[in-house]
């Protein structure tokens, strides 16, 4: 787990101050080491940096103020092969192929064996070198073989190309900026903004989707000209023509398993989860499990004990999470694993509130508990944490999913919205419900955030004129069943939202989150199963519940689905400092001339339910985002 950045200047050499500043902006992602590689006058050379280890500084000269056409930067969080042999940028023996890589490849030992059988000799024990030699052996075909999370850059001098790639689900972020001057990329937008080619400008289309979905739908971001490389994609840049092309290397598979029983499916899922856990527990540093008290993470803890008898677990406690905490403690006692509870209260959230919000590089409708989980893990000297994230999307875990069958029936009466003439809150809510024509609309409605009409109402007309409200380019297959909803959950709830938030939360403190539910085999298998195994419209995660039945206490199995998040409305209602914080930022926002001040005042004066609090918080986080990235 690390941070990468780089640039390719199309027409002229530019100062390497660009790459040093970009690398410094993502220092939190890798405090253990740093490195650089430059390409100048058709010649490549490696350099150390101020934060490089003493051994690396002896091996490579310190990067000064040079000029280069291509530059790679790297920050290292040492997880596998802690020696300097795992240093990056890593070059091939003939120095014609160079790689920077962020992530973990869980099947790298199996791939290494295949490569050794083909005659490859390794200098390190790292998964980075396995990727490097996999590219030499299989070219682009290697991407579909990698089981793990990754964002990488490969410079192929012999074939005169640069390759950027991202894992199937997008667990590791990779952002880029492209203009007629060049191409710039980094693990976080903070890095991109340090390059001389990149100016921070608001992308109102990105802000629009952010307000509707709690996250900006990839490939858009809230910054004009900055895009997220989509999951399961690789981008190729021709060094001679500057032509940029993007290809997909994987698609979510369609349902194929037909002649199978539910019991057989449960048995296979159990085995696949065991295989994934055993691979993801591998590290040269301590590994722990973050256990929320729900089914997903508790099942990981139950199954991990057989692979690591000394496995440690911890739970983050926050207001109103008593039931989850009690269940986590109960389960840990049953499994016989070491367990700690770390309480996060209003005081802890307030202490770094502004800093934490601004770290996310876009407005946000919640308070991220995982930032505090990562902080706790770092204080406990833990670099790797297993997470249950991904199970909800994969197995149909969200409560709003259970409304799908009702909506499929009710949308036949969408014409009723034309006969609602009142404008009170309830009427607007009913009209919004009957305006859901597509599966995409149903998915949007399930997100606790602003509605399209509310965004239009709060933005000034000249700002709204910059927005294209047609979101049809984001539509997927639109299958009129659970499979259609599953696609949206996997692409937008998981890829654009949860794993992106997880990465930023964890890497803020130099911690790596891993996701055993998101192995290649698990995703492919679950997606191939008959729909009625995975979704019955009555109970969330029916298939995973059956799998967990033999492992978990009944208290955990029968607990209703609860979100792992800090209770925002409670926090605002009960903390005077937070209300002052909100009022001050709303006043600042009103001076921007982006939003209608009377609507802001109306929303702030009429807080009745969870949705009302969320809308206000979205405006506050927009203001904080603007302060951080646009005010010099």
XYZ file of C-alpha atoms in Angstrom:
632
model
C 0.000 0.000 0.000
C 1.534 3.237 -1.101
C 1.030 6.401 -3.079
C 2.046 7.048 -6.674
C 2.233 10.120 -8.883
C 3.767 11.155 -12.165
C 3.646 13.301 -15.272
C 4.426 13.156 -18.982
C 5.083 16.542 -20.556
C 4.279 16.314 -24.271
C 6.350 19.167 -25.675
C 9.002 20.317 -23.212
C 10.965 19.253 -20.168
C 9.584 20.733 -16.956
C 11.057 21.246 -13.504
C 11.177 18.218 -11.239
C 9.954 20.519 -8.485
C 6.583 19.357 -9.854
C 7.159 15.727 -8.908
C 8.710 16.484 -5.527
C 5.722 18.676 -4.601
C 3.256 16.081 -5.903
C 4.980 13.380 -3.873
C 5.039 15.567 -0.774
C 1.267 16.119 -1.054
C 0.647 12.370 -0.656
C 3.297 11.742 1.986
C 0.676 10.398 4.421
C 0.113 7.439 2.087
C 3.642 6.169 2.551
C 5.783 7.459 5.410
C 8.360 4.628 5.202
C 10.257 5.548 2.028
C 10.129 7.572 -1.164
C 11.685 7.351 -4.601
C 11.767 8.988 -8.023
C 12.523 8.060 -11.625
C 13.121 10.553 -14.452
C 13.274 10.222 -18.221
C 15.459 12.876 -19.829
C 16.865 12.846 -23.380
C 15.814 9.228 -23.900
C 17.611 8.181 -20.728
C 16.086 6.934 -17.473
C 17.576 7.436 -14.027
C 16.474 6.659 -10.438
C 16.751 9.124 -7.553
C 16.222 9.160 -3.816
C 14.295 11.814 -1.905
C 14.501 13.525 1.457
C 12.286 10.841 3.013
C 14.109 7.874 1.449
C 15.701 5.331 3.765
C 19.446 5.706 4.437
C 20.175 2.642 2.294
C 18.236 4.069 -0.672
C 20.034 7.422 -0.295
C 23.342 5.559 -0.578
C 22.143 3.685 -3.663
C 20.607 6.586 -5.625
C 21.516 10.299 -5.868
C 19.208 12.807 -4.182
C 16.784 14.410 -6.624
C 17.604 18.070 -7.130
C 16.022 20.742 -9.291
C 16.244 19.085 -12.707
C 14.082 19.105 -15.828
C 12.410 16.022 -17.285
C 9.872 14.872 -19.876
C 8.575 12.023 -17.697
C 8.759 11.728 -13.914
C 7.518 9.092 -11.494
C 7.121 9.623 -7.759
C 6.462 7.072 -5.060
C 5.634 6.926 -1.350
C 6.036 3.581 0.408
C 4.045 1.969 3.191
C 6.035 -1.213 3.792
C 3.750 -4.253 4.075
C 5.394 -7.088 2.106
C 9.193 -7.479 1.842
C 10.153 -4.692 4.218
C 13.688 -4.548 2.824
C 15.004 -2.004 0.330
C 14.516 -4.650 -2.373
C 10.850 -3.634 -2.410
C 11.743 -0.003 -3.145
C 9.969 1.795 -5.980
C 10.028 2.997 -8.695
C 11.220 -0.522 -9.534
C 13.092 -1.173 -12.772
C 13.599 -4.349 -14.766
C 17.081 -5.845 -15.128
C 17.586 -4.115 -18.493
C 16.053 -0.887 -17.101
C 13.584 -0.767 -19.999
C 10.477 -1.302 -17.854
C 9.716 0.788 -14.769
C 6.788 0.441 -12.384
C 5.167 2.331 -9.528
C 2.402 0.378 -7.834
C -0.066 1.076 -5.024
C -1.968 -1.846 -3.487
C -1.630 -5.536 -2.744
C -1.748 -8.562 -5.049
C -3.056 -11.430 -2.937
C -2.249 -14.212 -5.412
C 1.268 -12.944 -6.106
C 2.910 -16.087 -4.696
C 0.966 -18.270 -7.153
C 1.862 -15.968 -10.034
C 5.494 -15.930 -8.931
C 5.594 -19.738 -9.127
C 4.198 -19.650 -12.693
C 6.785 -17.050 -13.681
C 9.648 -18.973 -12.095
C 8.540 -22.067 -13.993
C 8.808 -19.938 -17.154
C 12.410 -19.013 -16.326
C 12.064 -15.691 -14.511
C 14.486 -14.993 -11.665
C 13.462 -12.722 -8.799
C 15.557 -10.284 -6.775
C 12.977 -9.551 -4.069
C 10.037 -11.106 -2.230
C 7.656 -8.284 -3.181
C 4.427 -8.411 -5.157
C 5.650 -5.376 -7.120
C 8.350 -7.419 -8.822
C 5.764 -10.105 -9.624
C 3.692 -7.460 -11.463
C 6.774 -6.229 -13.301
C 7.662 -9.698 -14.561
C 4.016 -10.532 -15.233
C 3.924 -7.594 -17.626
C 7.090 -8.821 -19.307
C 5.566 -12.296 -19.657
C 1.913 -11.581 -20.489
C 1.681 -7.893 -21.431
C -1.815 -6.464 -21.035
C -3.054 -9.995 -20.379
C -1.619 -9.807 -16.865
C -4.369 -7.511 -15.577
C -7.048 -10.199 -15.594
C -4.674 -12.493 -13.665
C -4.104 -10.083 -10.771
C -6.316 -10.768 -7.748
C -6.085 -7.814 -5.431
C -6.301 -4.056 -5.293
C -4.042 -1.918 -7.405
C -3.361 1.359 -9.115
C -0.172 1.366 -11.133
C 1.944 3.097 -13.714
C 4.261 1.184 -16.053
C 6.721 2.937 -18.344
C 7.742 0.685 -21.244
C 10.721 2.379 -22.888
C 11.211 -0.332 -25.506
C 7.613 -0.053 -26.763
C 7.517 3.705 -26.112
C 4.383 3.807 -23.964
C 3.086 4.559 -20.495
C 0.349 2.406 -18.985
C -1.945 3.417 -16.120
C -4.203 0.725 -14.650
C -6.692 0.203 -11.842
C -8.147 -2.926 -10.218
C -11.515 -4.505 -11.015
C -13.508 -2.774 -8.288
C -11.445 0.381 -7.975
C -10.275 -0.318 -4.440
C -7.176 1.774 -5.149
C -7.810 5.267 -6.562
C -6.028 6.778 -9.549
C -6.792 10.276 -10.822
C -5.476 11.965 -13.946
C -5.457 15.311 -15.724
C -4.974 15.558 -19.480
C -4.423 18.633 -21.645
C -2.494 19.533 -24.782
C 0.499 20.144 -22.499
C 0.678 16.691 -21.022
C -0.754 14.023 -18.751
C -0.532 14.056 -14.948
C -1.627 11.299 -12.525
C -1.678 10.620 -8.787
C -3.273 8.471 -6.092
C -5.022 11.553 -4.717
C -6.193 14.799 -6.292
C -4.030 16.657 -3.759
C -1.019 15.453 -5.719
C -2.373 16.524 -9.102
C -3.006 20.058 -7.888
C 0.722 20.513 -7.208
C 1.597 20.135 -10.901
C 2.107 23.298 -12.966
C -0.229 22.022 -15.695
C -3.196 21.736 -13.308
C -5.368 24.606 -12.079
C -8.161 24.007 -9.579
C -11.546 24.769 -11.150
C -14.999 23.628 -10.071
C -16.682 20.980 -12.192
C -20.356 21.681 -11.506
C -21.455 18.460 -13.197
C -19.352 16.573 -10.666
C -20.812 18.630 -7.815
C -24.305 17.832 -9.136
C -23.808 14.054 -8.974
C -22.075 14.455 -5.627
C -25.126 16.173 -4.144
C -27.417 13.479 -5.574
C -25.421 10.370 -4.672
C -23.249 11.323 -1.654
C -20.296 10.835 -3.985
C -19.171 12.010 -7.408
C -19.911 9.371 -10.032
C -16.735 8.223 -11.801
C -15.114 9.102 -14.076
C -16.120 12.661 -13.105
C -14.677 14.475 -10.088
C -15.624 17.859 -8.616
C -12.572 19.354 -10.354
C -12.744 20.438 -13.987
C -10.423 18.392 -16.175
C -9.565 15.889 -13.437
C -10.928 12.386 -13.899
C -10.870 9.087 -12.084
C -9.534 6.195 -14.144
C -12.472 3.813 -14.119
C -12.164 0.428 -12.371
C -11.055 -2.577 -14.456
C -9.448 -0.230 -16.991
C -6.006 0.537 -18.300
C -4.927 3.653 -20.158
C -2.105 3.617 -22.695
C -0.161 6.721 -23.733
C 1.967 6.518 -26.877
C 5.213 8.413 -26.273
C 5.699 9.152 -29.973
C 2.215 10.359 -30.919
C 0.843 11.340 -27.462
C -2.283 9.364 -28.350
C -4.216 8.225 -25.275
C -6.464 5.143 -25.360
C -8.440 3.401 -22.603
C -9.570 -0.234 -22.495
C -11.541 -2.415 -20.088
C -9.974 -5.702 -19.009
C -12.968 -7.065 -17.053
C -16.735 -6.727 -16.900
C -19.134 -7.815 -14.162
C -20.204 -11.301 -15.343
C -23.795 -12.149 -16.144
C -25.741 -14.923 -14.396
C -24.526 -18.306 -15.676
C -24.961 -20.842 -12.847
C -28.346 -22.522 -13.302
C -28.238 -26.178 -12.270
C -27.128 -25.589 -8.708
C -28.786 -25.788 -5.311
C -28.699 -23.072 -2.699
C -26.850 -25.412 -0.326
C -24.139 -25.924 -2.933
C -23.848 -22.168 -3.372
C -23.474 -21.668 0.401
C -20.748 -24.318 0.544
C -18.820 -22.701 -2.311
C -19.105 -19.203 -0.829
C -17.806 -20.532 2.480
C -14.792 -22.077 0.737
C -14.087 -18.993 -1.385
C -14.225 -16.753 1.677
C -11.789 -19.031 3.508
C -9.393 -18.888 0.563
C -9.647 -15.109 0.360
C -9.129 -14.613 4.110
C -6.073 -16.877 4.160
C -4.476 -14.917 1.288
C -5.308 -11.501 2.705
C -3.945 -12.324 6.149
C -0.494 -12.619 4.559
C 1.785 -9.700 5.426
C 5.172 -9.008 6.961
C 3.512 -6.740 9.545
C 0.716 -7.387 12.099
C -2.842 -7.768 10.725
C -6.084 -7.085 12.623
C -9.817 -7.213 11.880
C -12.143 -4.258 12.290
C -15.305 -5.840 13.704
C -18.433 -3.672 13.653
C -20.662 -6.245 15.347
C -22.618 -7.006 12.169
C -22.595 -10.178 10.092
C -19.969 -9.196 7.512
C -16.979 -8.345 9.686
C -17.884 -10.791 12.461
C -17.853 -13.668 9.965
C -14.349 -12.620 8.918
C -13.221 -12.759 12.539
C -14.831 -16.167 13.052
C -13.084 -17.686 10.046
C -9.722 -15.940 10.534
C -8.917 -17.715 13.804
C -8.114 -20.971 11.957
C -5.551 -19.177 9.768
C -4.048 -16.912 12.432
C -4.528 -18.101 15.992
C -3.290 -14.789 17.375
C -5.531 -12.571 15.259
C -6.624 -9.353 16.967
C -9.943 -7.566 16.522
C -11.180 -4.126 17.446
C -14.449 -2.189 17.330
C -15.068 1.537 17.016
C -17.781 2.653 19.439
C -19.847 5.764 18.728
C -23.173 7.134 20.054
C -26.102 4.690 19.744
C -23.849 1.773 18.730
C -24.361 -0.162 21.984
C -25.990 -3.182 20.352
C -23.206 -3.564 17.786
C -20.542 -3.187 20.481
C -22.171 -5.785 22.714
C -22.448 -8.211 19.810
C -18.816 -7.669 18.820
C -17.642 -8.316 22.390
C -19.871 -11.397 22.612
C -18.589 -12.774 19.307
C -14.929 -12.144 20.148
C -15.386 -13.999 23.424
C -16.981 -16.933 21.601
C -14.182 -17.077 19.007
C -11.468 -16.679 21.634
C -9.795 -13.713 19.970
C -8.227 -10.608 21.514
C -10.647 -7.696 21.236
C -10.493 -3.978 22.003
C -13.200 -1.307 21.922
C -12.215 2.239 21.026
C -14.823 4.850 21.892
C -15.257 7.805 19.545
C -17.377 10.541 21.043
C -18.358 14.060 20.080
C -15.116 15.451 21.481
C -12.941 13.213 19.306
C -14.938 14.050 16.178
C -14.777 17.781 16.901
C -11.024 17.765 17.456
C -10.150 17.184 13.788
C -13.536 17.868 12.189
C -12.485 20.423 9.569
C -9.259 18.629 8.692
C -11.012 15.268 8.273
C -13.768 16.702 6.059
C -11.308 18.522 3.825
C -9.177 15.415 3.397
C -11.888 13.843 1.192
C -11.381 16.143 -1.819
C -15.130 16.604 -2.409
C -18.284 17.482 -0.438
C -19.613 14.672 1.745
C -22.974 13.998 3.388
C -21.776 12.177 6.493
C -19.073 11.865 9.145
C -16.572 9.117 8.357
C -16.034 6.773 11.307
C -13.308 4.933 9.383
C -10.971 7.908 9.749
C -11.050 7.263 13.490
C -10.659 3.515 12.919
C -7.494 4.182 10.926
C -6.194 6.594 13.554
C -6.767 3.957 16.243
C -5.055 1.261 14.154
C -2.010 3.464 13.652
C -1.790 4.171 17.384
C -1.889 0.411 17.972
C 0.988 -0.019 15.472
C -1.277 -1.864 13.041
C -0.608 -1.347 9.337
C -3.112 -3.843 7.897
C -6.809 -4.137 8.785
C -9.322 -6.562 7.285
C -12.717 -5.003 6.578
C -16.161 -6.413 5.783
C -16.743 -3.711 3.192
C -18.203 -4.965 -0.076
C -20.457 -7.639 1.413
C -23.512 -5.362 1.400
C -23.208 -4.650 -2.312
C -22.255 -8.204 -3.235
C -25.000 -9.929 -1.240
C -27.791 -7.305 -1.184
C -27.326 -5.919 2.299
C -28.937 -2.496 2.242
C -32.438 -2.081 3.631
C -33.604 0.035 0.694
C -32.953 -2.945 -1.577
C -35.971 -4.629 0.012
C -38.181 -1.901 -1.487
C -37.247 -2.925 -5.021
C -40.216 -5.232 -5.720
C -42.672 -2.631 -4.450
C -41.107 0.040 -6.645
C -41.183 -2.195 -9.741
C -44.943 -2.477 -9.172
C -45.584 1.148 -8.210
C -43.747 2.705 -11.151
C -46.699 1.647 -13.310
C -48.528 4.516 -11.605
C -45.889 7.199 -12.235
C -48.478 9.245 -14.134
C -49.964 10.136 -10.714
C -47.245 12.763 -10.181
C -48.977 15.017 -12.737
C -52.034 15.245 -10.497
C -50.184 16.414 -7.362
C -50.499 20.197 -7.256
C -49.605 20.878 -3.606
C -46.030 21.895 -2.740
C -45.642 20.839 0.889
C -42.800 18.510 1.903
C -44.895 15.359 1.783
C -46.260 16.182 -1.664
C -42.770 16.877 -2.967
C -41.615 13.554 -1.546
C -44.473 11.676 -3.241
C -43.827 13.478 -6.539
C -40.148 12.602 -6.322
C -41.034 8.949 -5.688
C -43.325 8.770 -8.707
C -40.655 10.423 -10.868
C -38.422 7.359 -10.656
C -38.654 5.962 -14.172
C -35.493 3.855 -14.340
C -33.492 1.540 -12.120
C -30.916 4.313 -12.022
C -33.577 6.656 -10.562
C -34.505 4.073 -7.939
C -30.853 3.714 -6.986
C -30.478 7.493 -6.724
C -33.551 7.767 -4.524
C -32.074 5.205 -2.136
C -29.119 7.484 -1.379
C -29.702 9.815 1.565
C -28.927 13.090 -0.172
C -30.467 15.922 -2.185
C -33.022 15.299 -4.911
C -32.541 16.789 -8.419
C -35.231 19.400 -7.741
C -33.542 20.425 -4.475
C -30.185 20.889 -6.200
C -31.843 23.002 -8.883
C -33.681 25.006 -6.238
C -30.646 25.796 -4.089
C -28.182 26.682 -6.869
C -28.276 30.100 -8.496
C -29.602 29.931 -12.045
C -26.331 31.038 -13.670
C -24.492 28.227 -11.843
C -27.163 25.638 -12.631
C -26.873 26.589 -16.314
C -23.378 25.007 -16.282
C -24.884 21.653 -15.285
C -26.131 18.958 -17.609
C -28.878 17.265 -15.552
C -29.153 14.423 -18.083
C -27.546 11.506 -16.262
C -28.340 8.888 -18.905
C -24.604 8.364 -19.675
C -24.331 6.838 -16.190
C -27.089 4.302 -16.872
C -26.060 0.651 -17.023
C -28.047 -2.296 -18.373
C -31.306 -1.185 -16.687
C -32.438 -4.788 -16.153
C -35.875 -4.738 -14.518
C -34.910 -6.990 -11.624
C -32.389 -7.272 -8.800
C -29.531 -7.883 -11.270
C -30.028 -4.366 -12.609
C -29.863 -2.859 -9.134
C -26.829 -5.050 -8.328
C -24.880 -3.387 -11.154
C -25.504 0.081 -9.725
C -24.638 -1.017 -6.205
C -21.326 -2.484 -7.353
C -20.299 0.394 -9.614
C -21.562 3.468 -7.794
C -22.189 2.507 -4.169
C -19.053 0.390 -3.868
C -16.532 1.610 -6.459
C -17.327 5.330 -6.555
C -18.185 5.646 -2.875
C -17.253 3.136 -0.196
C -13.842 1.838 -1.240
C -12.849 5.367 -2.294
C -13.774 6.695 1.177
C -12.067 3.715 2.798
C -8.825 4.370 0.967
C -8.706 8.062 1.849
C -9.656 7.313 5.474
C -7.064 4.582 5.930
C -4.216 6.203 4.049
C -4.604 9.460 5.957
C -2.894 7.543 8.757
C -0.747 5.171 6.696
C -3.009 2.133 7.241
C -4.087 -0.467 4.675
C -7.665 -1.773 4.588
C -8.210 -5.151 2.887
C -11.496 -6.643 1.673
C -11.820 -10.466 1.712
C -15.338 -10.340 0.226
C -14.003 -8.658 -2.918
C -11.718 -11.359 -4.284
C -11.943 -12.060 -8.016
C -13.373 -15.530 -7.503
C -15.974 -14.391 -4.978
C -17.306 -11.585 -7.165
C -17.415 -13.751 -10.285
C -19.158 -16.587 -8.468
C -21.789 -14.548 -6.636
C -22.624 -12.561 -9.785
C -23.187 -15.835 -11.643
C -25.729 -17.244 -9.156
C -29.513 -17.320 -9.699
C -31.089 -14.078 -8.577
C -33.517 -15.673 -6.095
C -30.561 -17.058 -4.102
C -29.174 -13.566 -3.573
C -32.353 -11.524 -3.229
C -35.764 -12.519 -1.856
C -37.267 -9.090 -1.137
C -37.861 -10.017 2.506
C -34.489 -10.344 4.210
C -31.197 -8.643 3.409
C -28.174 -10.822 2.583
C -30.075 -14.148 2.669
C -27.228 -16.101 1.065
C -24.512 -14.693 3.325
C -26.726 -15.279 6.374
C -26.962 -18.958 5.470
C -23.186 -19.088 5.060
C -22.657 -17.414 8.444
C -25.229 -19.525 10.272
C -22.724 -22.153 11.444
C -20.226 -19.561 12.692
C -22.035 -16.672 14.374
C -24.070 -16.178 17.562
C -27.813 -15.709 17.008
C -27.573 -12.143 18.382
C -25.374 -11.177 15.430
C -27.370 -13.096 12.825
C -30.678 -11.591 13.916
C -29.543 -8.000 14.403
C -31.199 -5.622 11.898
C -28.983 -3.909 9.351
C -27.388 -0.749 10.766
C -25.039 1.591 8.979
C -21.477 1.894 10.308
C -21.465 5.669 10.599
C -21.474 8.442 13.150
C -25.043 9.707 13.841
C -24.864 13.076 12.124
C -28.237 14.482 13.223
C -27.550 13.584 16.878
C -24.140 15.229 16.633
C -25.580 18.461 15.246
C -28.527 18.585 17.654
C -26.486 17.967 20.782
C -23.238 19.826 20.103
C -23.494 23.596 20.325
C -19.987 23.935 18.877
C -21.087 22.025 15.779
C -24.124 24.237 15.253
C -21.878 27.303 15.543
C -19.457 25.631 13.134
C -22.310 25.038 10.663
C -23.716 28.568 10.986
C -20.304 30.136 10.399
C -19.637 28.051 7.301
C -23.107 28.664 5.896
C -22.544 32.407 6.267
C -19.239 32.057 4.466
C -20.894 29.982 1.732
C -23.604 32.600 1.204
C -20.910 35.103 0.201
C -19.705 32.854 -2.645
C -22.608 33.745 -4.923
C -23.088 30.091 -5.882
C -26.235 29.275 -3.901
C -29.537 31.013 -3.172
C -29.197 32.481 0.301
C -32.922 32.418 1.025
C -33.048 28.669 0.317
C -30.033 28.048 2.563
C -31.759 29.995 5.362
C -34.974 28.084 4.811
C -33.214 24.711 5.002
C -31.269 25.734 8.100
C -34.453 26.920 9.830
C -36.520 23.818 9.050
C -34.622 20.768 10.257
C -37.109 17.987 10.866
C -35.643 14.670 9.731
C -32.445 12.929 8.699
C -32.688 14.182 5.098
C -32.824 17.801 6.262
C -29.649 17.445 8.310
C -27.869 15.750 5.402
C -28.704 18.561 2.958
C -27.273 21.155 5.324
C -24.162 19.063 5.907
C -23.636 18.758 2.148
C -23.603 22.559 1.892
C -21.193 22.865 4.824
C -18.796 20.304 3.378
C -18.971 22.059 -0.005
C -17.838 25.264 1.717
C -14.994 23.472 3.496
C -13.958 21.772 0.243
C -13.947 25.138 -1.513
C -11.856 26.719 1.250
C -9.265 23.956 1.076
C -8.804 23.621 -2.667
C -9.739 26.988 -4.196
C -8.789 29.697 -1.714
C -5.105 30.398 -2.047
